[in-house]
């Protein structure tokens, strides 16, 4: 450190470091605004992106119809997975619950791997983790691992999807896991997954996305290897699959796909799928009620009070339509959440369901807007919960909010909703697994991918007239209603429908001779 003590500051003083200190107070340029460049200072040169083509999603279709999609992303790790156009909406001709079984059986023993532990040990060598998620229209097998292990990962994914063993022991363990999950679903304090099932069943009665996503208890013993194979024979075909990867070179992914997914004979036998359900979702509207004692849902020193939960929904549009973006902005504008939210930046405390509902009615515990969208339909709904004695008032508050959606939209709230939506989109797409899912789902549905900057441009173009137009169209549909808890004071379905057809959203008055 002697050089520092002796004279290291000498050149710095000669170069004007001492004089430089006076700039920090702004004394040298008292009249120059902070937003203007300083006079006499060279113009800054910033690094520029190499061009948008570097970030575009590349898609290749193999000879067997399998699509391979990739997206570049800097980093040592990659996320690679298979997305298959298969889900609970395709189970109309089969036992309900097959997709639920397949989700639980994923990454178990295969032709090459003797057990789940063997698969996990193989992934561990590349720092990898695996996951499988089944939704109403898609099943997704995904692995995140070191990019150097790409060949191993694609080989594993191909084996898991096309060569599963489905041993008797694994199927029995899956039955136990599903029974436990169904019990837990009915006991947990948060009823949101249950209500989502109910609102879909009410909106699309006995068809496509209205079919149960969870396996009914009575079907757990009926689903076996033969049932699974008969389903997989129709839906696990290459033309219904996308191999998506983020953080790898496209040519490398295509090469691995050709090696492990081209000309592979599945364990259930090859051949053309004969019985694929191509039904288009039929929106029916309707009501599903489940009377349930919610008084002992959460016991303990600070128990959750007994609540009644209501979800009201109306048909919106599919994610392939132009109106999808205005509906996404509308959903963000409605926002909402729980009454015990701490608030803070980005929590949406200026959304309509906070300003008009939760902030004005202290007795409401929750008011949240949700938008579910599929390739042929969509559902915009509001979930609300309150004390059973105030159910009627709560329903009227929600129906009024639906009617107010078609009214005037302030420029400030619209811009705020658009900015929040863009912010949420860009923040989510910072995550590699989210980019992977976005790439896979878009390519599966449309064979291409809209990039974030394109979506942001579409969001920016949304006007208040677009919101009014899509809401007016939506309000002409029959409502879907899901109700859970003590439903003594729940208005009739006809009254809720009348409120959503009225000018002010009020329920028809009840006249009683004796109170």
PDB file of N, CA and C in Angstrom, residues 328-361:
ATOM      1  N   UNK A 328     -57.518  -8.535 -21.660  1.00  0.00           N
ATOM      2  CA  UNK A 328     -56.398  -8.610 -20.711  1.00  0.00           C
ATOM      3  C   UNK A 328     -56.219  -7.274 -19.987  1.00  0.00           C
ATOM      4  N   UNK A 329     -56.384  -6.167 -20.723  1.00  0.00           N
ATOM      5  CA  UNK A 329     -56.295  -4.832 -20.110  1.00  0.00           C
ATOM      6  C   UNK A 329     -57.448  -4.628 -19.128  1.00  0.00           C
ATOM      7  N   UNK A 330     -58.656  -5.050 -19.533  1.00  0.00           N
ATOM      8  CA  UNK A 330     -59.830  -4.938 -18.659  1.00  0.00           C
ATOM      9  C   UNK A 330     -59.623  -5.718 -17.358  1.00  0.00           C
ATOM     10  N   UNK A 331     -59.092  -6.932 -17.471  1.00  0.00           N
ATOM     11  CA  UNK A 331     -58.837  -7.760 -16.289  1.00  0.00           C
ATOM     12  C   UNK A 331     -57.848  -7.070 -15.347  1.00  0.00           C
ATOM     13  N   UNK A 332     -56.823  -6.447 -15.927  1.00  0.00           N
ATOM     14  CA  UNK A 332     -55.832  -5.719 -15.122  1.00  0.00           C
ATOM     15  C   UNK A 332     -56.453  -4.487 -14.483  1.00  0.00           C
ATOM     16  N   UNK A 333     -57.356  -3.837 -15.196  1.00  0.00           N
ATOM     17  CA  UNK A 333     -58.034  -2.631 -14.683  1.00  0.00           C
ATOM     18  C   UNK A 333     -58.939  -2.987 -13.503  1.00  0.00           C
ATOM     19  N   UNK A 334     -59.576  -4.156 -13.558  1.00  0.00           N
ATOM     20  CA  UNK A 334     -60.427  -4.608 -12.451  1.00  0.00           C
ATOM     21  C   UNK A 334     -59.584  -5.031 -11.261  1.00  0.00           C
ATOM     22  N   UNK A 335     -58.542  -5.822 -11.506  1.00  0.00           N
ATOM     23  CA  UNK A 335     -57.569  -6.174 -10.470  1.00  0.00           C
ATOM     24  C   UNK A 335     -58.164  -6.828  -9.249  1.00  0.00           C
ATOM     25  N   UNK A 336     -57.945  -6.197  -8.084  1.00  0.00           N
ATOM     26  CA  UNK A 336     -58.489  -6.711  -6.834  1.00  0.00           C
ATOM     27  C   UNK A 336     -57.527  -7.610  -6.098  1.00  0.00           C
ATOM     28  N   UNK A 337     -58.052  -8.259  -5.046  1.00  0.00           N
ATOM     29  CA  UNK A 337     -57.233  -9.122  -4.190  1.00  0.00           C
ATOM     30  C   UNK A 337     -57.921  -9.320  -2.860  1.00  0.00           C
ATOM     31  N   UNK A 338     -57.139  -9.587  -1.839  1.00  0.00           N
ATOM     32  CA  UNK A 338     -57.681  -9.795  -0.496  1.00  0.00           C
ATOM     33  C   UNK A 338     -57.716  -8.504   0.297  1.00  0.00           C
ATOM     34  N   UNK A 339     -58.609  -8.430   1.276  1.00  0.00           N
ATOM     35  CA  UNK A 339     -58.739  -7.196   2.057  1.00  0.00           C
ATOM     36  C   UNK A 339     -57.558  -6.993   3.002  1.00  0.00           C
ATOM     37  N   UNK A 340     -56.708  -8.027   3.186  1.00  0.00           N
ATOM     38  CA  UNK A 340     -55.577  -7.899   4.099  1.00  0.00           C
ATOM     39  C   UNK A 340     -54.264  -7.674   3.364  1.00  0.00           C
ATOM     40  N   UNK A 341     -54.337  -7.280   2.088  1.00  0.00           N
ATOM     41  CA  UNK A 341     -53.123  -6.991   1.337  1.00  0.00           C
ATOM     42  C   UNK A 341     -52.402  -5.806   1.965  1.00  0.00           C
ATOM     43  N   UNK A 342     -51.074  -5.892   2.000  1.00  0.00           N
ATOM     44  CA  UNK A 342     -50.282  -4.812   2.599  1.00  0.00           C
ATOM     45  C   UNK A 342     -50.164  -3.608   1.673  1.00  0.00           C
ATOM     46  N   UNK A 343     -50.641  -3.746   0.446  1.00  0.00           N
ATOM     47  CA  UNK A 343     -50.542  -2.615  -0.487  1.00  0.00           C
ATOM     48  C   UNK A 343     -49.124  -2.483  -1.001  1.00  0.00           C
ATOM     49  N   UNK A 344     -48.679  -1.266  -1.174  1.00  0.00           N
ATOM     50  CA  UNK A 344     -47.313  -1.063  -1.670  1.00  0.00           C
ATOM     51  C   UNK A 344     -47.275  -0.993  -3.184  1.00  0.00           C
ATOM     52  N   UNK A 345     -46.109  -0.618  -3.752  1.00  0.00           N
ATOM     53  CA  UNK A 345     -45.995  -0.445  -5.197  1.00  0.00           C
ATOM     54  C   UNK A 345     -46.305  -1.736  -5.950  1.00  0.00           C
ATOM     55  N   UNK A 346     -47.063  -1.598  -7.037  1.00  0.00           N
ATOM     56  CA  UNK A 346     -47.338  -2.742  -7.896  1.00  0.00           C
ATOM     57  C   UNK A 346     -48.405  -3.683  -7.389  1.00  0.00           C
ATOM     58  N   UNK A 347     -49.010  -3.398  -6.238  1.00  0.00           N
ATOM     59  CA  UNK A 347     -50.023  -4.299  -5.695  1.00  0.00           C
ATOM     60  C   UNK A 347     -51.404  -4.042  -6.299  1.00  0.00           C
ATOM     61  N   UNK A 348     -51.527  -3.030  -7.132  1.00  0.00           N
ATOM     62  CA  UNK A 348     -52.812  -2.781  -7.778  1.00  0.00           C
ATOM     63  C   UNK A 348     -53.837  -2.166  -6.856  1.00  0.00           C
ATOM     64  N   UNK A 349     -53.406  -1.314  -5.906  1.00  0.00           N
ATOM     65  CA  UNK A 349     -54.353  -0.715  -4.962  1.00  0.00           C
ATOM     66  C   UNK A 349     -55.236   0.345  -5.620  1.00  0.00           C
ATOM     67  N   UNK A 350     -54.939   0.701  -6.865  1.00  0.00           N
ATOM     68  CA  UNK A 350     -55.785   1.665  -7.573  1.00  0.00           C
ATOM     69  C   UNK A 350     -56.689   0.974  -8.599  1.00  0.00           C
ATOM     70  N   UNK A 351     -56.756  -0.352  -8.560  1.00  0.00           N
ATOM     71  CA  UNK A 351     -57.661  -1.063  -9.464  1.00  0.00           C
ATOM     72  C   UNK A 351     -59.097  -0.896  -8.960  1.00  0.00           C
ATOM     73  N   UNK A 352     -60.053  -1.145  -9.843  1.00  0.00           N
ATOM     74  CA  UNK A 352     -61.459  -0.874  -9.513  1.00  0.00           C
ATOM     75  C   UNK A 352     -61.976  -1.700  -8.333  1.00  0.00           C
ATOM     76  N   UNK A 353     -61.567  -2.967  -8.260  1.00  0.00           N
ATOM     77  CA  UNK A 353     -62.095  -3.813  -7.186  1.00  0.00           C
ATOM     78  C   UNK A 353     -61.539  -3.418  -5.819  1.00  0.00           C
ATOM     79  N   UNK A 354     -60.418  -2.732  -5.784  1.00  0.00           N
ATOM     80  CA  UNK A 354     -59.944  -2.168  -4.512  1.00  0.00           C
ATOM     81  C   UNK A 354     -60.668  -0.853  -4.218  1.00  0.00           C
ATOM     82  N   UNK A 355     -60.657   0.059  -5.197  1.00  0.00           N
ATOM     83  CA  UNK A 355     -61.238   1.389  -4.977  1.00  0.00           C
ATOM     84  C   UNK A 355     -62.744   1.332  -4.724  1.00  0.00           C
ATOM     85  N   UNK A 356     -63.465   0.567  -5.560  1.00  0.00           N
ATOM     86  CA  UNK A 356     -64.933   0.576  -5.499  1.00  0.00           C
ATOM     87  C   UNK A 356     -65.526  -0.463  -4.562  1.00  0.00           C
ATOM     88  N   UNK A 357     -64.763  -1.526  -4.271  1.00  0.00           N
ATOM     89  CA  UNK A 357     -65.340  -2.624  -3.492  1.00  0.00           C
ATOM     90  C   UNK A 357     -64.665  -2.767  -2.129  1.00  0.00           C
ATOM     91  N   UNK A 358     -63.414  -3.186  -2.110  1.00  0.00           N
ATOM     92  CA  UNK A 358     -62.757  -3.501  -0.834  1.00  0.00           C
ATOM     93  C   UNK A 358     -62.551  -2.273   0.049  1.00  0.00           C
ATOM     94  N   UNK A 359     -62.255  -1.133  -0.549  1.00  0.00           N
ATOM     95  CA  UNK A 359     -62.047   0.078   0.254  1.00  0.00           C
ATOM     96  C   UNK A 359     -63.353   0.670   0.784  1.00  0.00           C
ATOM     97  N   UNK A 360     -64.464   0.352   0.128  1.00  0.00           N
ATOM     98  CA  UNK A 360     -65.761   0.918   0.539  1.00  0.00           C
ATOM     99  C   UNK A 360     -66.567  -0.022   1.431  1.00  0.00           C
ATOM    100  N   UNK A 361     -66.322  -1.335   1.297  1.00  0.00           N
ATOM    101  CA  UNK A 361     -67.117  -2.317   2.048  1.00  0.00           C
ATOM    102  C   UNK A 361     -66.173  -3.152   2.909  1.00  0.00           C
TER     103      UNK A 361
END
